[in-house]
Short mmCIF file of C-alpha atoms and ligand atoms in Angstrom, two decimals:
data_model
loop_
_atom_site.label_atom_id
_atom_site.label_comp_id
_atom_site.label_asym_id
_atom_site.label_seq_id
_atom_site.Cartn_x
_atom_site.Cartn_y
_atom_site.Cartn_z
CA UNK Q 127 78.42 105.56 64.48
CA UNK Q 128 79.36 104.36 68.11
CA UNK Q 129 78.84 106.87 70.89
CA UNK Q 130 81.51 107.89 73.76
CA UNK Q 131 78.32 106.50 76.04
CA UNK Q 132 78.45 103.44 74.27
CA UNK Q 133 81.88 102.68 74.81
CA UNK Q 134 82.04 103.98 78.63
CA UNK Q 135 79.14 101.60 79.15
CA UNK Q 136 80.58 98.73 77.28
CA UNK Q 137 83.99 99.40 79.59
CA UNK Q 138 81.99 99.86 82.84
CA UNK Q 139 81.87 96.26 82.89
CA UNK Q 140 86.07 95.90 83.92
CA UNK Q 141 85.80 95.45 87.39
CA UNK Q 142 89.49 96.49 89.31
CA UNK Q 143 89.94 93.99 91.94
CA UNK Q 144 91.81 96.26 94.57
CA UNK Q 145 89.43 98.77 94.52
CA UNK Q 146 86.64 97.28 93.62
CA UNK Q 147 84.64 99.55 91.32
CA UNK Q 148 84.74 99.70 87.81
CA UNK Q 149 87.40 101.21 85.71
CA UNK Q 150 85.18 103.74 84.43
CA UNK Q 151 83.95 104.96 87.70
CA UNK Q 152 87.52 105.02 89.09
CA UNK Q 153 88.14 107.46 86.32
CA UNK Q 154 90.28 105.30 84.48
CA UNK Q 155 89.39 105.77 80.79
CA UNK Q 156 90.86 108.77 79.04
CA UNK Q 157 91.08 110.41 75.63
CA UNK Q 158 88.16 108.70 73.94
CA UNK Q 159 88.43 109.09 69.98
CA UNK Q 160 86.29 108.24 67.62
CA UNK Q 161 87.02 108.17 63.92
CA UNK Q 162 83.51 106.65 62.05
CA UNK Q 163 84.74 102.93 62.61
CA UNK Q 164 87.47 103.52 64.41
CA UNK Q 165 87.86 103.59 68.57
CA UNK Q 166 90.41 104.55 70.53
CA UNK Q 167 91.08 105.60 74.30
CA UNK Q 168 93.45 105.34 77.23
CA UNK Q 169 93.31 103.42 80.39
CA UNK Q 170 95.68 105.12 82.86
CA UNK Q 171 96.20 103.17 85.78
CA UNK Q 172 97.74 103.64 89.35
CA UNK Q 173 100.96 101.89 88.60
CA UNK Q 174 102.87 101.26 85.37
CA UNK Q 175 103.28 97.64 87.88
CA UNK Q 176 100.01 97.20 87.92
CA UNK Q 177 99.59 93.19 87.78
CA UNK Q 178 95.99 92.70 85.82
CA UNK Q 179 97.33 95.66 83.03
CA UNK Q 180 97.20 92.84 79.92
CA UNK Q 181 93.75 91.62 81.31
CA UNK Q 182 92.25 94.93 81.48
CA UNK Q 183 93.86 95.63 78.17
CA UNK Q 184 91.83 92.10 76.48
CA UNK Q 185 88.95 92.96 78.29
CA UNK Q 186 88.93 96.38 76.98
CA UNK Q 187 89.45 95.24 73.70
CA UNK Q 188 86.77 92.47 74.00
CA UNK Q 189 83.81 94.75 75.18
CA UNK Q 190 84.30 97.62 73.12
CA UNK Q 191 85.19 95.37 69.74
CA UNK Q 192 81.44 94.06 70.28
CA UNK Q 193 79.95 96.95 69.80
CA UNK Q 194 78.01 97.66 66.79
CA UNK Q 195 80.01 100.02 64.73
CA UNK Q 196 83.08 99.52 65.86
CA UNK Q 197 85.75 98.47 63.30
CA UNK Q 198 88.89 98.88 65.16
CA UNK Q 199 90.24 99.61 68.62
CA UNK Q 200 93.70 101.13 69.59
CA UNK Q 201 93.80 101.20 73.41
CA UNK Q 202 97.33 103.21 75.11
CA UNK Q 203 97.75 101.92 78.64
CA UNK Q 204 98.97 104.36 80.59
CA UNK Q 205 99.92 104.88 83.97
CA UNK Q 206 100.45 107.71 86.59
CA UNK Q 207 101.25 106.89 89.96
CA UNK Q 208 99.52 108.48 93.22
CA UNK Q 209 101.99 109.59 95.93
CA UNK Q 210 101.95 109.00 99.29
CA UNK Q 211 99.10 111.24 100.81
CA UNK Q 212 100.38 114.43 102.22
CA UNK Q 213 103.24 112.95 103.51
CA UNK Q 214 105.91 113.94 100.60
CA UNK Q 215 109.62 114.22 102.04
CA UNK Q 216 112.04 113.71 99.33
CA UNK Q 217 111.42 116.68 96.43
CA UNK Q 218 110.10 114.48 93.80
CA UNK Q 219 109.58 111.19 95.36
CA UNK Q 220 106.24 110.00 95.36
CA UNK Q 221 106.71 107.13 97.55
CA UNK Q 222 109.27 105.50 99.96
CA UNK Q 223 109.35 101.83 100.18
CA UNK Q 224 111.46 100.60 102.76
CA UNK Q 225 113.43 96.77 102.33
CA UNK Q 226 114.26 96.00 105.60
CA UNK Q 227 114.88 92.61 107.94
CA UNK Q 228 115.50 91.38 111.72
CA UNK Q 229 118.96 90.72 110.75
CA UNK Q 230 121.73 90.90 108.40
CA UNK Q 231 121.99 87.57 105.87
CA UNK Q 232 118.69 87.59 105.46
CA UNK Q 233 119.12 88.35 101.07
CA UNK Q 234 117.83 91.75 102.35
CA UNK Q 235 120.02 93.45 99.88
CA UNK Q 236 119.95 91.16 97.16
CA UNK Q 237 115.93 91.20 97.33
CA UNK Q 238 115.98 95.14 97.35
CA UNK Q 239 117.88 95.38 94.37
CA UNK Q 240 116.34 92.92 92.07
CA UNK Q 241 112.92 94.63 93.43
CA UNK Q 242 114.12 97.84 92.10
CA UNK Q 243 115.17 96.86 89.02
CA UNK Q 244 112.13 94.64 88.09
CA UNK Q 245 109.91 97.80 89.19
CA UNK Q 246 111.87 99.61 86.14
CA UNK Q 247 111.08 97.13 83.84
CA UNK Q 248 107.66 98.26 83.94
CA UNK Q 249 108.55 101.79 83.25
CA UNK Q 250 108.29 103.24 86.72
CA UNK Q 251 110.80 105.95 87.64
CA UNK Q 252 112.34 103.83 90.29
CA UNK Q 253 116.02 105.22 92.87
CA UNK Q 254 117.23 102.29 95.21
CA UNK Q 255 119.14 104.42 98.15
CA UNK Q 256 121.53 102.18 100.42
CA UNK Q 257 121.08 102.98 103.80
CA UNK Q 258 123.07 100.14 105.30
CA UNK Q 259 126.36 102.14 105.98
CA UNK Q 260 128.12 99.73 107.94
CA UNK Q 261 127.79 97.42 105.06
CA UNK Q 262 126.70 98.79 101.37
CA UNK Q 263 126.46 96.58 99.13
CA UNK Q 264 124.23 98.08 96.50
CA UNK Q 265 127.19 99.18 94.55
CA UNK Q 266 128.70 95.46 93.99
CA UNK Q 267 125.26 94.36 93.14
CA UNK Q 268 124.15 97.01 90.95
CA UNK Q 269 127.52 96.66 88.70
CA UNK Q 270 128.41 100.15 89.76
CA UNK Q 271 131.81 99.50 92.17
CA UNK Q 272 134.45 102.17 91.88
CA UNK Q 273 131.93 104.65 90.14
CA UNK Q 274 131.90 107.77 91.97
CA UNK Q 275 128.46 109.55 91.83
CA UNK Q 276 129.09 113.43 90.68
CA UNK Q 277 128.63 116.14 93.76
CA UNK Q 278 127.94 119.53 93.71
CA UNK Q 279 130.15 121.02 97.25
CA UNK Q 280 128.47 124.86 96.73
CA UNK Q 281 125.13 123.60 96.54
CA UNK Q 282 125.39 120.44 98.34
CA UNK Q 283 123.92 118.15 96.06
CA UNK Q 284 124.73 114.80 94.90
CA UNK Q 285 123.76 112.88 91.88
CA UNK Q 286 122.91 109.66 91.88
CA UNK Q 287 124.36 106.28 89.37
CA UNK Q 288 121.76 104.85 87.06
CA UNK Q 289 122.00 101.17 85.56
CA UNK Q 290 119.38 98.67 84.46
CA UNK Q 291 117.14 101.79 84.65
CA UNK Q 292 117.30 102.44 88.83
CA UNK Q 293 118.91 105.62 90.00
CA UNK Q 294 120.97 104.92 93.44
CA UNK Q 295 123.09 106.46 95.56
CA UNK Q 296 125.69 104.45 98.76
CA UNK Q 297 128.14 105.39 100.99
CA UNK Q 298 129.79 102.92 98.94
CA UNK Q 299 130.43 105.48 95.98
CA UNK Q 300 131.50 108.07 98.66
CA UNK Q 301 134.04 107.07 100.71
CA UNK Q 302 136.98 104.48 100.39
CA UNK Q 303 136.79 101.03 100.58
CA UNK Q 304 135.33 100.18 104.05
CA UNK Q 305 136.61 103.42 105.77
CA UNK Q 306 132.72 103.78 107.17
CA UNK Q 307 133.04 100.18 108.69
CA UNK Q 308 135.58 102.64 111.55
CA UNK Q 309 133.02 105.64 111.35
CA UNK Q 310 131.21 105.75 115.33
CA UNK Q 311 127.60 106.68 115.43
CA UNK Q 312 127.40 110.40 115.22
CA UNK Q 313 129.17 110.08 111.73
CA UNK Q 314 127.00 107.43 110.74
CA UNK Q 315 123.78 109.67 111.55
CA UNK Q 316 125.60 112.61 109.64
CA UNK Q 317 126.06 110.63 106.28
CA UNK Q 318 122.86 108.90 106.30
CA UNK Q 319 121.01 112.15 106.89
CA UNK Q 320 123.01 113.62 104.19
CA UNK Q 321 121.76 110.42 101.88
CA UNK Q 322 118.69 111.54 102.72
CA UNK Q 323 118.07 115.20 102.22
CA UNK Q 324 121.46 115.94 99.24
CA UNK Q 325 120.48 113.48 96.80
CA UNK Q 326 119.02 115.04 93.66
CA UNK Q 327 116.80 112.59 92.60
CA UNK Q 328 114.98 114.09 89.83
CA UNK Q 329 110.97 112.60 89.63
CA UNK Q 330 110.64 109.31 90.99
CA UNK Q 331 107.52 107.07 91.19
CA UNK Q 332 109.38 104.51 93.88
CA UNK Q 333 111.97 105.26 96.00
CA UNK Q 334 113.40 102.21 97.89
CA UNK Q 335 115.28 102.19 101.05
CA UNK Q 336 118.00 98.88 101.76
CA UNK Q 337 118.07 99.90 106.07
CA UNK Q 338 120.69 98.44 108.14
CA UNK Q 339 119.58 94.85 109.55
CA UNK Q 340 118.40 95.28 112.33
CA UNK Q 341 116.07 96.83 114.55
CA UNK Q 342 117.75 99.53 116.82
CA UNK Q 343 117.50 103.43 117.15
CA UNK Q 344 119.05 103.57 113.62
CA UNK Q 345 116.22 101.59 112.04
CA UNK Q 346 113.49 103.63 113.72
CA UNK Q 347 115.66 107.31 113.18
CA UNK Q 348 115.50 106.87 109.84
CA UNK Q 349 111.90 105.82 109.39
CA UNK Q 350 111.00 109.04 111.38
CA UNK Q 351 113.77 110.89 109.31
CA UNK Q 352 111.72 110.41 105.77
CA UNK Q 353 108.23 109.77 105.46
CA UNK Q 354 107.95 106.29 104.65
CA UNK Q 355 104.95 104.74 102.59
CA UNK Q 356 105.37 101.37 103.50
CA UNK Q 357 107.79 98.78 104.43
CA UNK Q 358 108.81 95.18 102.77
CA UNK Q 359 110.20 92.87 105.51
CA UNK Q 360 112.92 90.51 104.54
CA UNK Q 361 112.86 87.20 105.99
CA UNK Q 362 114.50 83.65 105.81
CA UNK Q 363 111.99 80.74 106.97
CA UNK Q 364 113.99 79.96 109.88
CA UNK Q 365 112.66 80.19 113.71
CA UNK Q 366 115.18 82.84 114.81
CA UNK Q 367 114.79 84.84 111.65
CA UNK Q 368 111.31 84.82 112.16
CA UNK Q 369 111.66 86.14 115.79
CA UNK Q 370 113.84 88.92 114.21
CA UNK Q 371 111.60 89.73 111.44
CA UNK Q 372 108.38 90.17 114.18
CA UNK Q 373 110.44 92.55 116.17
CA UNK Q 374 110.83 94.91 112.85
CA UNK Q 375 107.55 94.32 112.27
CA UNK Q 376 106.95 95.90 115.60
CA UNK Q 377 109.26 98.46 115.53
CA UNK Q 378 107.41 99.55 112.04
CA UNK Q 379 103.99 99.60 113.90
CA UNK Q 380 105.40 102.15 116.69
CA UNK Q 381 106.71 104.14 114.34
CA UNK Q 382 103.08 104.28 112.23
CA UNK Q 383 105.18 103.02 109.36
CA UNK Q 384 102.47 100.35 107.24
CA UNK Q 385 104.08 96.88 106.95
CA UNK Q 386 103.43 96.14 102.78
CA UNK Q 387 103.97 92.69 103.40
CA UNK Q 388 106.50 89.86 103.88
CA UNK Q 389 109.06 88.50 101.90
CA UNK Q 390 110.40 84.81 102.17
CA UNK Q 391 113.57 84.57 101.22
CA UNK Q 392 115.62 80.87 100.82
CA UNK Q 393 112.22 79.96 100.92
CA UNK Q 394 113.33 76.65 98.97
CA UNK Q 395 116.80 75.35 98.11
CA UNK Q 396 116.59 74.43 93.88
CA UNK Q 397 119.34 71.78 93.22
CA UNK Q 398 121.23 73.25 90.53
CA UNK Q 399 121.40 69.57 88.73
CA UNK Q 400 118.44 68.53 89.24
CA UNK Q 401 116.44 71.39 89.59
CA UNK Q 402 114.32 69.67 92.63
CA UNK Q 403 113.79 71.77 95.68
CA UNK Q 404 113.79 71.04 99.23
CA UNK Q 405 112.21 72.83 102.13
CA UNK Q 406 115.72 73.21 103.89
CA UNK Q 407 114.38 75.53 106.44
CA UNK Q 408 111.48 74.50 106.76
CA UNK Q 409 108.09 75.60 105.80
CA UNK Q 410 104.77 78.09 105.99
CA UNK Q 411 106.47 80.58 109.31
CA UNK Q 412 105.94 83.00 107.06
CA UNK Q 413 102.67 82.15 106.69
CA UNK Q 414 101.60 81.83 110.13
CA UNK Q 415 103.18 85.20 110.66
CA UNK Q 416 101.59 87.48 108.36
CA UNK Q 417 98.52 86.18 109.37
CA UNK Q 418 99.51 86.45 112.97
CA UNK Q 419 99.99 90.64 111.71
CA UNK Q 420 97.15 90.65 109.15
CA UNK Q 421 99.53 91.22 106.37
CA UNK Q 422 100.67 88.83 103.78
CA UNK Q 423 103.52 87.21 101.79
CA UNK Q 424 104.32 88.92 99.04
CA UNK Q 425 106.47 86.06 97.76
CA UNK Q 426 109.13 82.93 98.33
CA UNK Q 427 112.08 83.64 96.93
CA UNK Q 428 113.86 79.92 96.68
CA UNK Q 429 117.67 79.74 97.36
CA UNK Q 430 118.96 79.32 94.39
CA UNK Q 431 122.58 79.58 93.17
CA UNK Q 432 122.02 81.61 89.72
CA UNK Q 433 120.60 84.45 92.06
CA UNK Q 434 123.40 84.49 94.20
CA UNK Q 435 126.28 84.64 91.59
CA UNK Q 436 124.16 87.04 89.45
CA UNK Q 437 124.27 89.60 92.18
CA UNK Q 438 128.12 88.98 93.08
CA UNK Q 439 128.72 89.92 89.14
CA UNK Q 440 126.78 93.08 89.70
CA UNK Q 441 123.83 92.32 87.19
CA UNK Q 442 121.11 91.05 89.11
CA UNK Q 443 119.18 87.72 87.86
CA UNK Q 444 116.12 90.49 87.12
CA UNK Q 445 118.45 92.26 84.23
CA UNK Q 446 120.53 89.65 83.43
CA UNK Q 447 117.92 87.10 82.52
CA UNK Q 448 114.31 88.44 82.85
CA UNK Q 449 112.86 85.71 81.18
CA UNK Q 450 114.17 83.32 84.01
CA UNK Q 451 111.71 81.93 86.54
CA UNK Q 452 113.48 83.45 89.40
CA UNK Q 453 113.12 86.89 87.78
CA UNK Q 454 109.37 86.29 87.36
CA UNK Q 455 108.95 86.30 91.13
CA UNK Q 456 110.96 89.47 91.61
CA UNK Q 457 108.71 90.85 88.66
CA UNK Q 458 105.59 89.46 90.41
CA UNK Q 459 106.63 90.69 93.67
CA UNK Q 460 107.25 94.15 92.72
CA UNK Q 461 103.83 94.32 90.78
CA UNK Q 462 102.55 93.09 94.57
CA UNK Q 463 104.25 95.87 96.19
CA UNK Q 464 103.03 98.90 93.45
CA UNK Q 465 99.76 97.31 94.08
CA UNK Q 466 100.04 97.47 97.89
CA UNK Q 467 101.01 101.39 97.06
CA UNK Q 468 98.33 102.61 94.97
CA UNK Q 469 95.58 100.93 97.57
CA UNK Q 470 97.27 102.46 99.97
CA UNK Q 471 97.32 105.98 98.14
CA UNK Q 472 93.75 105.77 97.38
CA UNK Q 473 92.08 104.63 100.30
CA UNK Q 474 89.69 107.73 99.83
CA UNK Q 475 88.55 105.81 96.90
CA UNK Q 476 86.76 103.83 100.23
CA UNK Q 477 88.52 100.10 100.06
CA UNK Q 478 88.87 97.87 102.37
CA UNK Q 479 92.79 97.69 103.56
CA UNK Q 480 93.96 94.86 105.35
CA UNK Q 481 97.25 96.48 106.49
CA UNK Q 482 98.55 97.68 109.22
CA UNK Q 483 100.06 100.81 109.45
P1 ADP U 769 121.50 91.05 103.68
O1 ADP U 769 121.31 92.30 102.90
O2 ADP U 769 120.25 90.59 104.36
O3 ADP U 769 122.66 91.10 104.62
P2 ADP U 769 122.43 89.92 101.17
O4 ADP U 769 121.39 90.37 100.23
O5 ADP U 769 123.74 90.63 101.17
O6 ADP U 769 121.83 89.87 102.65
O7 ADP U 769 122.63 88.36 100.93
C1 ADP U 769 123.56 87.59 101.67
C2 ADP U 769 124.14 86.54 100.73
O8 ADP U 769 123.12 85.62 100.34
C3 ADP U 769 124.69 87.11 99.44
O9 ADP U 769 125.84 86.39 99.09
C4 ADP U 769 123.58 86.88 98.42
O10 ADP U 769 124.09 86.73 97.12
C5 ADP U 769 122.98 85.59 98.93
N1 ADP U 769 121.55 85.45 98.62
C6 ADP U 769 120.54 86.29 98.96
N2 ADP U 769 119.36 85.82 98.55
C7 ADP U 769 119.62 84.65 97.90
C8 ADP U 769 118.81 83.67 97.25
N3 ADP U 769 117.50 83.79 97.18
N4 ADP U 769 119.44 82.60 96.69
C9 ADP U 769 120.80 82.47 96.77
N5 ADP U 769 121.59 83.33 97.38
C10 ADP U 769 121.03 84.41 97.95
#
């Protein structure tokens, strides 16, 4: 009969790329069963995200099916995610991720919520909050306009919406129909900080943040408000959104908030005859500026019509057609972004970073 050695030894040989040790070592493997012919075990990994999860799964299956003995092998993947070191804020939240951009019209909303929603596809516990009170527009985009979320006055708590699996909560459910638009700054502050520390958010593995555009005091009160993990900068390829996106980029690195990465957004336009796409606003800025920061794209994001009216119906292109190409980059960009977390979360586990932060 095959021995638990054996099969640890056999598995030793999956290398993970962002932490470069083997699975075994990283203390991966769990639950090893064996039943005369028959093999099973669990690989629990960093992030249910995690972007190599079907290779490690083949591999798995490949290494330990050639051992002598072994007749059949049921692997579970399985997933618990590492929260930001010391630095929980929220009750519950393991990590704060925030979307953010130079300026508004960037798609920094429409990139936050398909984000969120193609992190719950993989089965992470995932709340989108809205931050941008001047102009929510999570609840148009997440189908949810006109719901009101429940509240609790004696205790002060307030529960959040769920659909397509992500928990949020907006000024937008709160308060009439543009009536913050009037609201001066002190009121502002007030609601966002009640956003903040009222929400009863239950366990979450990702919490993302939509900010204001921008990069004022607001931008940098709230970062120093909630202890943010790390922060995805929106961007369009143009010059002057570039300039905007390096001074959030800044702003992030004064605050000692670590930039995840960059995301290009309008990157290309697709012709919706013809399907060809042109480099409207031109090309690799946002290149030459995450290398200029020694971070790195985390994708291009073309402009593309079915995106756009997708997220003006309130079902966003990730839940309304996940098999689409444009959902595959949201998909692949939030499996970037878990990935950016857990290396992040286990630098003990001695890696080498290339973030700032
Ligand atoms: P921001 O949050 O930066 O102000 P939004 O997410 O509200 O920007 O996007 C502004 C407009 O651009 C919206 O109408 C949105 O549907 C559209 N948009 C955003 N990203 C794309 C894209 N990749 N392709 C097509 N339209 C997009």
């Amino acid at each position: 009969m095959v021995a638990e050695s054996d099969i640890l030894k056999a598995l030793s040989i999956i290398i993970d790329p962002d932490f470069n040790k083997d699975i075994v070592s990283l203390g991966f493997v769990k639950n090893i069963l064996i039943d005369g012919g028959k093999v099973a075990f669990t690989i629990e990994l960093t992030t249910p995200a995690c972007p190599v999860k079907e290779e490690f799964r083949r591999q798995a299956d490949e290494a330990v099916s050639a051992l002598s003995g072994v007749e059949a092998v049921d692997i579970t993947m399985s997933s618990k995610v590492t929260a930001s070191q010391g630095k929980q804020g929220i009750p519950g939240v393991a990590n704060i991720i925030a979307v953010a951009s130079g300026k508004g019209g960037v798609g920094k909303s429409t990139t936050a919520v398909n984000l969120a929603v193609a992190m719950a596809q993989t089965g992470a516990r995932v709340g989108l909050l809205d931050a941008d009170i001047y102009g929510p527009s999570v609840p148009r985009m997440m189908g949810l306009a006109g719901y009101k979320p429940e509240i609790d006055h004696e205790n002060k708590s307030i529960f959040p919406l769920e659909n397509y699996g992500v928990k949020t909560i907006s000024i937008g459910y709160l308060v009439e129909d543009d009536q913050a638009m009037i609201w001066r700054g002190p009121m502002v502050a007030s609601a966002l900080g009640q956003l903040l520390t009222d929400v009863v958010w239950g366990e979450l593995d990702y919490l993302f943040i939509d900010m204001p555009p921008g990069t004022g005091d607001a931008q940098l009160t709230l970062t120093q408000k909630v202890p943010v993990t790390g922060t995805v900068m929106v961007t369009t390829p143009q010059d002057i959104a570039l300039l905007d996106c390096r001074k959030g980029i800044e702003m992030f690195k004064k605050a000692r908030v670590a930039t995840l990465g960059i995301v290009e957004n309008m990157s290309q336009f697709i012709c919706p005859h013809c399907g060809e796409s042109s480099p409207i606003f031109a090309e690799g800025g946002a290149e030459r500026l995450s290398l200029e920061y020694k971070t790195e794209v985390l994708a291009h994001i073309p402009l593309d019509m079915s995106i756009r009216i997708k997220a003006d119906e309130g079902t966003p292109i990730v839940a309304a057609v996940p098999d689409s190409e444009q959902a595959k980059i949201y998909q692949a960009l939030a499996g970037e972004v878990a990935r950016k977390i857990s290396i992040l979360n286990n630098r003990k586990i001695d890696i080498p970073v290339i973030m700032q932060g």
